[in-house]
Coordinates of C-alpha atoms and ligand atoms in Angstrom, one line a residue:
M10 CA 53.3 119.5 19.0
K11 CA 51.2 116.4 19.6
A12 CA 47.6 115.5 18.7
N13 CA 44.4 116.6 20.6
Q14 CA 45.9 119.9 21.7
T15 CA 42.7 121.6 22.5
K16 CA 42.8 122.3 26.1
Q17 CA 44.0 124.5 28.9
A18 CA 46.3 123.3 31.7
I19 CA 47.4 125.1 34.9
V20 CA 50.5 124.3 36.9
I21 CA 50.5 125.5 40.6
G22 CA 54.1 126.6 41.5
G23 CA 56.9 127.7 39.2
S24 CA 59.9 126.0 40.9
M25 CA 61.6 123.1 39.3
A26 CA 58.8 120.5 39.4
G27 CA 56.3 123.1 38.1
L28 CA 58.6 124.2 35.2
L29 CA 59.3 120.6 34.1
T30 CA 55.6 119.8 34.3
A31 CA 54.8 122.8 32.2
R32 CA 57.3 121.7 29.7
V33 CA 55.7 118.3 29.3
L34 CA 52.1 119.7 29.3
S35 CA 53.0 122.1 26.6
D36 CA 53.1 119.1 24.3
Y37 CA 49.6 118.1 25.1
F38 CA 47.6 121.3 25.8
E39 CA 46.9 124.3 23.8
R40 CA 47.8 126.6 26.6
V41 CA 49.7 126.0 29.8
T42 CA 49.7 128.6 32.6
I43 CA 52.1 128.4 35.5
V44 CA 50.8 130.2 38.5
E45 CA 53.5 131.2 41.0
R46 CA 52.9 132.9 44.4
D47 CA 56.1 134.8 44.4
P48 CA 57.0 137.7 42.1
V49 CA 59.5 136.2 39.6
Q50 CA 62.3 138.3 38.2
D51 CA 64.0 137.6 34.8
Q52 CA 67.2 136.5 36.5
P53 CA 68.7 133.8 38.7
E54 CA 67.2 134.2 42.1
A55 CA 66.3 132.3 45.3
R56 CA 62.7 133.3 46.0
K57 CA 60.8 133.5 49.3
G58 CA 58.7 130.4 48.3
Q59 CA 61.8 128.2 47.7
P60 CA 64.4 129.3 50.3
Q61 CA 66.2 126.0 50.0
T62 CA 67.6 127.1 46.6
R63 CA 70.2 129.2 48.4
H64 CA 71.9 126.0 49.4
L65 CA 74.1 123.6 47.6
H66 CA 72.1 121.6 45.1
G67 CA 73.6 118.7 43.2
L68 CA 71.8 117.5 40.1
L69 CA 72.1 113.7 39.8
A70 CA 73.1 112.1 36.5
N71 CA 69.6 110.8 35.8
G72 CA 68.2 114.2 36.4
L73 CA 70.7 115.8 34.0
Q74 CA 69.8 113.2 31.4
I75 CA 66.1 114.0 31.7
F76 CA 66.6 117.8 31.8
S77 CA 68.8 117.4 28.6
Y78 CA 66.1 115.3 27.0
Y79 CA 63.5 118.0 27.4
F80 CA 66.0 120.9 26.8
P81 CA 68.5 119.5 24.3
D82 CA 70.5 122.7 24.1
L83 CA 71.1 122.7 27.9
P84 CA 74.5 121.1 28.0
A85 CA 75.8 123.5 25.3
A86 CA 74.3 126.4 27.2
L87 CA 76.0 125.3 30.4
A88 CA 79.3 124.9 28.7
E89 CA 78.9 128.4 27.2
L90 CA 78.6 129.9 30.7
D91 CA 81.7 127.9 31.7
I92 CA 79.7 125.9 34.1
F93 CA 81.6 122.9 35.2
M94 CA 80.4 119.6 33.7
G95 CA 82.4 116.4 33.9
D96 CA 82.4 112.7 34.4
M97 CA 81.2 112.2 37.9
G98 CA 83.5 109.2 38.6
E99 CA 86.5 111.1 37.4
T100 CA 85.8 114.4 39.0
M101 CA 84.5 113.5 42.5
R102 CA 86.6 114.1 45.5
W103 CA 84.4 112.4 48.0
Y104 CA 85.5 111.4 51.4
T105 CA 83.2 108.9 53.1
H106 CA 83.4 106.0 55.5
G107 CA 87.0 106.6 56.3
G108 CA 88.5 107.1 52.9
Y109 CA 88.2 108.8 49.5
R110 CA 86.1 107.0 46.8
M111 CA 88.3 105.8 44.0
N112 CA 88.2 107.9 40.8
F113 CA 87.3 106.1 37.5
H114 CA 85.5 106.8 34.3
S115 CA 81.8 106.3 35.1
G116 CA 80.2 107.6 31.9
L117 CA 77.9 109.7 34.1
D118 CA 77.9 113.4 33.6
G119 CA 77.6 115.7 36.6
V120 CA 77.2 119.5 36.7
T121 CA 77.8 122.0 39.4
L122 CA 76.0 125.3 39.3
S123 CA 73.8 127.2 41.7
R124 CA 70.2 126.1 41.9
P125 CA 68.9 129.6 41.0
Q126 CA 71.0 129.5 37.8
L127 CA 69.8 126.1 36.8
E128 CA 66.2 127.1 37.4
F129 CA 66.6 130.3 35.5
M130 CA 67.9 128.4 32.5
I131 CA 65.1 126.0 32.7
R132 CA 62.5 128.8 33.1
Q133 CA 63.8 130.6 30.1
R134 CA 63.4 127.5 28.0
V135 CA 60.0 126.6 29.3
L136 CA 58.7 130.2 28.8
A137 CA 60.2 130.3 25.3
R138 CA 57.6 127.7 24.3
P139 CA 54.8 129.6 22.6
N140 CA 51.9 128.1 24.5
V141 CA 53.4 128.5 28.1
T142 CA 52.8 131.6 30.2
L143 CA 53.8 132.5 33.8
R144 CA 51.4 134.4 36.1
D145 CA 53.6 135.4 39.0
N146 CA 52.6 137.1 42.2
C147 CA 49.5 134.9 42.2
A148 CA 48.6 132.5 45.0
I149 CA 46.2 129.7 44.4
K150 CA 43.6 129.8 47.2
Q151 CA 41.1 127.1 46.2
L152 CA 40.2 124.5 43.7
L153 CA 37.2 125.0 41.5
T154 CA 35.1 121.9 40.8
T155 CA 32.0 120.7 39.0
P156 CA 29.0 120.8 41.3
D157 CA 29.3 117.1 42.1
K158 CA 33.0 117.8 43.1
E159 CA 34.1 114.9 40.9
Q160 CA 36.3 117.1 38.6
V161 CA 38.6 120.0 39.1
I162 CA 37.8 122.6 36.5
G163 CA 40.1 125.4 37.6
V164 CA 41.5 127.4 40.5
M165 CA 40.7 130.5 42.4
V166 CA 43.7 132.8 42.3
E167 CA 44.6 135.7 44.5
Q168 CA 46.3 138.1 42.1
R169 CA 48.6 140.3 44.2
G170 CA 49.7 143.8 43.2
T171 CA 48.7 147.3 43.9
V172 CA 45.2 145.9 44.3
T173 CA 44.7 142.3 45.4
E174 CA 41.9 140.6 43.5
Q175 CA 40.4 137.1 43.3
V176 CA 40.5 135.7 39.8
R177 CA 39.0 132.4 38.5
L178 CA 41.2 130.5 36.1
M179 CA 39.5 127.7 34.3
A180 CA 41.4 124.6 33.2
D181 CA 40.9 121.1 31.9
F182 CA 43.9 119.8 33.8
T183 CA 45.6 121.2 36.9
V184 CA 48.8 120.0 38.5
D185 CA 49.9 121.0 42.0
C186 CA 53.6 121.5 42.1
S187 CA 53.6 123.8 45.1
G188 CA 56.1 121.8 47.0
R189 CA 56.2 120.3 50.5
G190 CA 53.8 123.0 51.9
S191 CA 51.1 122.0 49.3
R192 CA 47.6 122.6 50.4
T193 CA 46.1 119.8 48.4
P194 CA 45.5 117.6 51.4
Q195 CA 43.3 120.4 53.0
W196 CA 41.7 121.2 49.7
L197 CA 40.7 117.5 49.3
K198 CA 39.2 117.4 52.7
E199 CA 37.2 120.5 52.1
L200 CA 35.8 118.9 49.0
G201 CA 34.8 115.8 50.9
Y202 CA 37.7 113.5 49.9
D203 CA 40.2 111.8 52.1
A204 CA 43.7 113.4 52.5
P205 CA 46.5 111.1 51.6
P206 CA 48.1 109.0 54.3
E207 CA 51.6 110.3 55.2
S208 CA 54.9 108.7 56.1
E209 CA 57.3 110.8 58.0
V210 CA 60.8 110.2 59.2
K211 CA 62.3 112.8 61.5
V212 CA 65.9 113.7 60.9
D213 CA 66.5 117.2 62.2
V214 CA 69.0 118.1 59.6
G215 CA 70.4 121.6 59.5
Y216 CA 72.1 123.3 56.6
A217 CA 74.5 126.3 56.7
T218 CA 75.8 127.8 53.4
R219 CA 78.2 130.5 52.4
L220 CA 79.5 131.7 49.1
Y221 CA 83.2 132.3 48.5
K222 CA 85.3 133.8 45.7
R223 CA 86.9 131.2 43.6
D224 CA 90.1 131.5 41.6
P225 CA 89.2 130.2 38.1
D226 CA 92.6 128.5 37.9
D227 CA 92.1 126.6 41.1
P228 CA 92.1 122.9 40.0
R229 CA 89.7 122.1 42.8
G230 CA 87.1 123.9 40.8
R231 CA 87.2 120.9 38.3
Q232 CA 86.0 118.6 41.1
W233 CA 83.0 118.2 43.3
V234 CA 84.0 118.0 46.9
L235 CA 82.0 116.1 49.4
V236 CA 82.7 114.9 52.9
T237 CA 80.0 112.6 54.3
P238 CA 79.9 110.7 57.6
D239 CA 82.0 107.6 58.3
V240 CA 80.1 105.9 61.1
V241 CA 77.2 106.1 63.3
N242 CA 78.9 108.5 65.7
D243 CA 79.9 110.9 63.0
N244 CA 76.9 112.8 61.9
C245 CA 78.1 115.8 59.9
F246 CA 78.7 116.6 56.3
G247 CA 80.2 119.3 54.1
G248 CA 80.3 120.0 50.4
A249 CA 82.0 122.6 48.1
F250 CA 80.9 123.0 44.5
A251 CA 82.4 125.4 41.9
I252 CA 79.5 127.5 40.6
E253 CA 79.1 130.1 37.9
N254 CA 80.6 133.5 38.1
G255 CA 83.8 132.4 39.9
R256 CA 82.3 131.3 43.1
W257 CA 82.3 128.4 45.5
I258 CA 79.1 127.3 47.3
V259 CA 79.9 125.7 50.5
T260 CA 77.3 123.9 52.6
M261 CA 77.8 122.1 55.9
G262 CA 75.5 120.5 58.3
G263 CA 74.5 117.5 60.3
W264 CA 71.8 115.2 61.5
G265 CA 70.0 115.0 64.8
G266 CA 70.5 118.6 65.7
N267 CA 74.2 118.7 65.0
H268 CA 73.8 122.0 63.0
C269 CA 76.7 124.1 61.9
P270 CA 77.1 127.3 63.8
T271 CA 76.5 130.5 61.9
D272 CA 79.2 132.7 63.4
E273 CA 82.5 133.1 61.6
A274 CA 84.6 131.1 64.0
G275 CA 82.1 128.4 64.6
F276 CA 81.6 127.9 60.9
L277 CA 85.3 127.4 60.4
E278 CA 85.6 125.2 63.3
F279 CA 82.8 123.0 62.1
A280 CA 84.7 122.6 58.8
R281 CA 87.9 121.8 60.6
N282 CA 86.1 119.0 62.5
L283 CA 84.7 117.3 59.4
P284 CA 86.3 113.9 58.9
A285 CA 88.4 115.1 55.9
P286 CA 90.0 118.5 55.4
D287 CA 88.9 119.4 51.8
V288 CA 86.1 121.8 52.7
Y289 CA 88.1 123.4 55.5
N290 CA 91.0 123.9 53.1
I291 CA 88.8 125.7 50.6
I292 CA 87.0 128.0 53.0
S293 CA 90.1 128.8 55.0
Q294 CA 91.9 130.0 51.8
S295 CA 88.9 131.8 50.2
E296 CA 87.3 135.2 50.6
P297 CA 83.6 134.9 51.8
I298 CA 81.2 136.9 49.6
S299 CA 77.9 136.2 51.4
E300 CA 76.5 135.9 54.9
I301 CA 76.0 132.4 56.3
M302 CA 72.6 131.2 55.4
T303 CA 70.7 128.4 57.2
H304 CA 67.9 126.0 56.5
K305 CA 66.4 123.5 58.8
F306 CA 64.9 120.3 57.4
P307 CA 62.9 118.5 60.1
S308 CA 61.8 115.3 58.3
S309 CA 61.4 113.4 55.1
L310 CA 57.8 113.5 54.3
R311 CA 55.8 111.3 51.8
R312 CA 52.2 111.6 50.9
H313 CA 50.7 108.4 49.6
Y314 CA 48.3 109.6 46.9
E315 CA 48.6 106.2 45.4
K316 CA 46.6 104.8 48.4
L317 CA 43.6 107.0 47.8
S318 CA 40.6 105.2 46.3
H319 CA 38.9 108.4 45.2
F320 CA 40.5 111.5 43.7
P321 CA 39.0 114.3 41.6
A322 CA 39.5 114.0 37.8
G323 CA 41.5 116.6 36.0
Y324 CA 43.9 117.1 38.9
L325 CA 47.3 115.8 39.9
V326 CA 50.2 116.6 42.3
L327 CA 53.9 116.2 41.5
G328 CA 57.4 116.8 42.9
D329 CA 58.0 117.7 46.6
T330 CA 54.3 117.8 46.9
I331 CA 54.4 114.0 46.8
A332 CA 57.7 113.4 48.6
S333 CA 60.2 115.7 50.1
F334 CA 63.4 113.8 51.0
N335 CA 66.2 114.6 53.3
P336 CA 68.2 116.8 50.9
T337 CA 71.7 115.6 51.8
Y338 CA 71.3 112.9 49.2
G339 CA 70.4 115.4 46.4
Q340 CA 67.5 113.5 45.0
G341 CA 64.6 116.0 44.9
M342 CA 65.0 117.5 41.5
T343 CA 65.8 114.2 39.9
S344 CA 62.8 112.6 41.5
A345 CA 60.6 115.4 40.1
A346 CA 62.1 114.9 36.7
M347 CA 61.5 111.2 36.8
Q348 CA 57.9 111.8 37.8
V349 CA 57.5 114.2 34.9
R350 CA 58.8 111.5 32.5
V351 CA 56.1 109.2 33.9
L352 CA 53.5 111.9 33.3
D353 CA 54.7 112.3 29.8
Q354 CA 54.4 108.6 29.1
I355 CA 50.9 108.4 30.6
L356 CA 49.6 111.4 28.7
A357 CA 51.1 110.0 25.5
A358 CA 49.2 106.7 26.1
S359 CA 46.1 107.8 27.8
P360 CA 42.9 108.3 25.8
S361 CA 41.3 110.3 28.6
L362 CA 42.4 112.9 31.2
N363 CA 40.2 111.3 33.7
K364 CA 42.4 108.2 33.8
V365 CA 45.7 110.1 34.3
A366 CA 45.7 110.5 38.1
P367 CA 45.3 106.8 39.1
A368 CA 47.8 105.7 36.5
F369 CA 50.2 108.5 37.5
F370 CA 50.1 108.0 41.2
K371 CA 50.7 104.3 40.9
K372 CA 53.8 104.8 38.7
A373 CA 55.0 107.9 40.6
A374 CA 54.9 105.8 43.8
K375 CA 57.4 103.4 42.2
V376 CA 59.6 106.3 41.2
V377 CA 59.5 107.7 44.7
D378 CA 60.0 104.3 46.4
I379 CA 63.6 104.1 45.4
P380 CA 64.9 107.4 46.7
W381 CA 62.6 107.1 49.7
Q382 CA 64.0 103.7 50.7
M383 CA 67.5 104.8 50.2
V384 CA 67.2 108.0 52.2
V385 CA 65.1 106.7 55.0
G386 CA 67.2 103.5 55.3
E387 CA 70.5 105.6 55.4
D388 CA 69.0 108.0 57.9
F389 CA 68.3 105.2 60.3
R390 CA 72.1 104.8 60.7
F391 CA 71.7 107.7 63.1
A392 CA 70.2 107.0 66.5
T393 CA 68.5 110.4 66.5
T394 CA 66.3 109.5 63.5
S395 CA 62.7 108.5 64.4
G396 CA 59.7 107.2 62.5
V397 CA 58.7 103.9 60.9
K398 CA 61.9 102.0 60.2
P399 CA 61.5 99.7 57.2
P400 CA 62.2 96.0 58.0
G401 CA 65.7 94.8 57.3
T402 CA 67.1 98.4 57.4
D403 CA 70.0 97.6 59.9
L404 CA 71.1 94.6 57.8
I405 CA 71.0 96.6 54.6
N406 CA 72.9 99.5 56.2
R407 CA 75.6 97.2 57.4
Y408 CA 76.0 96.0 53.8
T409 CA 75.9 99.5 52.2
A410 CA 78.5 100.7 54.7
K411 CA 80.7 98.0 53.3
V412 CA 79.8 99.0 49.8
N413 CA 80.9 102.5 50.7
R414 CA 84.2 101.3 52.1
A415 CA 84.8 99.0 49.1
S416 CA 84.3 102.0 46.8
H417 CA 87.6 103.4 48.1
D418 CA 89.5 100.9 46.0
D419 CA 87.2 98.9 43.9
E420 CA 86.0 100.4 40.6
V421 CA 83.3 97.8 40.0
V422 CA 81.7 98.5 43.4
G423 CA 82.2 102.3 43.0
A424 CA 80.5 102.2 39.6
A425 CA 77.5 100.2 40.9
F426 CA 77.2 102.6 43.8
L427 CA 77.2 105.7 41.5
Q428 CA 74.5 104.1 39.3
V429 CA 72.3 103.6 42.4
M430 CA 73.1 107.0 43.9
N431 CA 72.2 108.7 40.6
L432 CA 68.9 106.9 40.5
L433 CA 69.9 105.0 37.3
A434 CA 69.8 101.6 38.9
P435 CA 67.7 100.2 41.8
P436 CA 69.4 99.5 45.2
P437 CA 69.0 95.7 44.8
S438 CA 71.6 96.0 41.9
L439 CA 74.2 96.4 44.7
F440 CA 73.5 92.8 45.6
K441 CA 74.2 91.4 42.2
P442 CA 76.9 88.6 42.4
R443 CA 79.5 90.7 40.6
V444 CA 79.3 93.4 43.2
L445 CA 78.3 91.3 46.2
W446 CA 81.4 89.1 46.2
R447 CA 83.7 92.1 45.8
V448 CA 82.0 93.8 48.8
L449 CA 82.2 90.7 50.9
R450 CA 85.8 90.0 49.9
Y451 CA 86.7 93.6 50.7
K452 CA 86.8 93.0 54.4
E453 CA 89.9 90.9 54.2
E454 CA 91.7 93.5 52.0
R455 CA 90.7 96.2 54.4
E456 CA 92.1 94.4 57.4
T457 CA 95.3 93.8 55.6
A458 CA 95.4 97.5 54.6
V459 CA 94.8 98.6 58.1
A460 CA 97.7 96.5 59.4
A461 CA 99.9 98.3 56.8
P462 CA 101.0 101.9 57.2
A463 CA 97.9 104.1 57.1
T464 CA 97.8 105.3 53.5
R465 CA 94.3 106.6 53.5
Q466 CA 94.6 109.0 56.4
P467 CA 93.2 112.4 55.4
I468 CA 95.9 115.0 55.0
R469 CA 95.4 118.5 56.2
Q470 CA 96.5 120.3 53.1
N471 CA 96.0 119.9 49.4
Ligands
FAD529 C1 68.2 122.5 52.0 C2 67.8 121.7 50.7 C3 68.7 121.3 49.8 C4 68.4 120.6 48.7 N1 69.3 120.1 47.9 C5 69.0 119.4 46.8 C6 70.0 118.9 45.9 O1 71.2 118.9 46.2 N2 69.5 118.2 44.8 C7 68.2 118.0 44.5 O2 67.9 117.5 43.5 N3 67.3 118.5 45.3 C8 67.6 119.2 46.4 N4 66.6 119.7 47.3 C9 65.2 119.5 46.9 C10 64.8 120.4 45.8 O3 65.0 121.8 46.2 C11 63.3 120.2 45.4 O4 63.1 118.8 45.3 C12 63.0 120.9 44.1 O5 63.0 122.3 44.3 C13 61.6 120.5 43.5 O6 60.7 121.0 44.4 P1 59.3 121.5 43.9 O7 59.3 122.3 42.6 O8 58.4 120.3 44.0 O9 58.9 122.4 45.1 P2 59.5 123.8 45.6 O10 60.9 124.0 45.1 O11 59.3 123.9 47.0 O12 58.6 124.9 44.9 C14 57.3 125.1 45.2 C15 56.8 126.4 44.4 O13 55.4 126.6 44.6 C16 55.1 127.9 44.9 N5 53.9 127.9 45.6 C17 53.6 127.4 46.9 N6 52.4 127.6 47.2 C18 51.7 128.2 46.2 C19 50.4 128.6 45.9 N7 49.4 128.4 46.8 N8 50.1 129.2 44.7 C20 51.1 129.4 43.8 N9 52.4 129.0 44.0 C21 52.7 128.4 45.2 C22 56.4 128.4 45.7 O14 56.5 129.8 45.8 C23 57.5 127.7 45.0 O15 58.0 128.4 43.9 C24 67.0 120.3 48.4 C25 66.0 120.8 49.3 C26 66.4 121.4 50.5 C27 65.3 121.8 51.5

C-alpha cells in the first residue's frame, strides 16, 4: 500500500485492461470499484461484451512480464494448471514468408492458454485485493461532473437485475476501459469537449475458431503453431495453440474479405490451402469439440486523446478504448499492460490527480505508436487495406519481408525480430548494423539456396 490512499476510484469495464488498471489503482486509492456491464461468473468465460475472447489469443513476452510483475504467483499458477509455457524461440513452429523461422533460445517466455482462462486468473487475483470490488451487470450511462464540467466526479450506473435502477457512484478518479465501443467520445461532446481525432485503417479481417480435443502426449502441444502469409498475394493465416484442459484452439482467417468458411468442409479446405500444412494436420487428426465461431474485425482504430487540449480532470481512458489493433499481431493485451505500467509510474510521481491525464495520454501515445506503426505498416502489404498510409511504408515493408525471410536461418535476425514482435524493442532496432548487414546479405544466400534442392518446402505430414 502506498501513501495518500484516501480516495475512491472507478474502472469502467472488467475485461483485461480494466482488471490491470484496477490492480494498479488499488495501490493508490482506498477503494477501487470495477463496473462491468455483463453479468460475471466466477469461472473462465467469454462474455457478451468481449466476444473476441473466444478466439486465439497470444500473450506477448512483454505482456507476460508485466502481468507477472503485478501478479508474481502467476507463472507458478500457470504451471500448476499444466498450462504450456516455454521459451518462445525454442517452441515456435512458425511458417512465414516461404519457410519456417529458425528455432533458437530467445530468453523470452511465451504461454498458450485460452483468453477466458487468463482473464479468470487475473480477475481472481485482482479481486483478492482487499480494496477492489466488482459490480457486474451494471452499465455506465453517463459521467457525473462538477457544475463547471471541468472534473469528473463519478458515474451514473444502470444497475440491471430483477429491477433496473439508476445509481450514482461517486469517485475521485474514473478510468474508462470499456474497449473499442467506448462512449467517452460522445460523453465528451455532451459535456462540451472535443472528441478525440481518430485514425482508422480498414483491413476487413475475419476470424474463424474451433476447439479440438488434444492428446496430452502430442508433442505439437509443446509448440505454438502459426502460419502467416508469405507474399502480397497470400492473405490468409492460421494458428493452433495447446490450451488448458487438453484442448487445441485453432483460429484461421484472412485479410481483405478472405474469411474462412464456417461449414465443416470449407473450414478444412481453408486449412489445407494455408501455405504450410501444420494447422491442417492438427485439425484433420483431431476431434472437434465446439462449433465454428466467427469474429469480424473491420479496421484498426486509434483515438488520439493526446491531441486534445482540454480534457476533464479525474478521468482517463485506457486499453482498446485508445487503440484497437488488427488482432492478428496479438498486441492488444500487451499494449494495455504497457499503458497500465505508464499509469503506475505517473501516479507514483504525480502530486495531483488533475495532472494525470495529460501526462498519461502523452506517454500512452508513445506506447501505442509502436504496435500501431507495426500493424498498420504490415497491413498495407495487402492491396485491400485502406486508410492513411504512413510515409515510407512500402520501403520498410520490403525490408521487413527480408527480415522475415532471413529469420528462417539466421538466429541474430530471428532474435531481433522476436524482440520487436514482443514489443520489447522498437522497430528501428531491426535497422541496427548487426541486423542490417545480415538481412542485406541474406539475399545472396537465399538465391544460392533456391538453386539447390528445395529443402524448405513444406511437407504435408508431421
Ligand atoms: C478477434 C480478436 C483476437 C484478438 N487476439 C489477441 C491476441 O492474440 N493477443 C492480444 O494481446 N490481444 C488480442 N486481441 C485484443 C484483446 O482482446 C484486447 O486488446 C483486450 O481484451 C483488452 O481490451 P480491453 O479490456 O481494453 O477491452 P475489451 O476486452 O473490449 O473489454 C471491454 C469491457 O468493457 C465492458 N463494457 C463496455 N461498455 C461498458 C459500459 N458502458 N459500462 C460497463 N462496462 C462496459 C465490456 O462488457 C467488456 O467487458 C484480440 C482482439 C480480437 C477482436
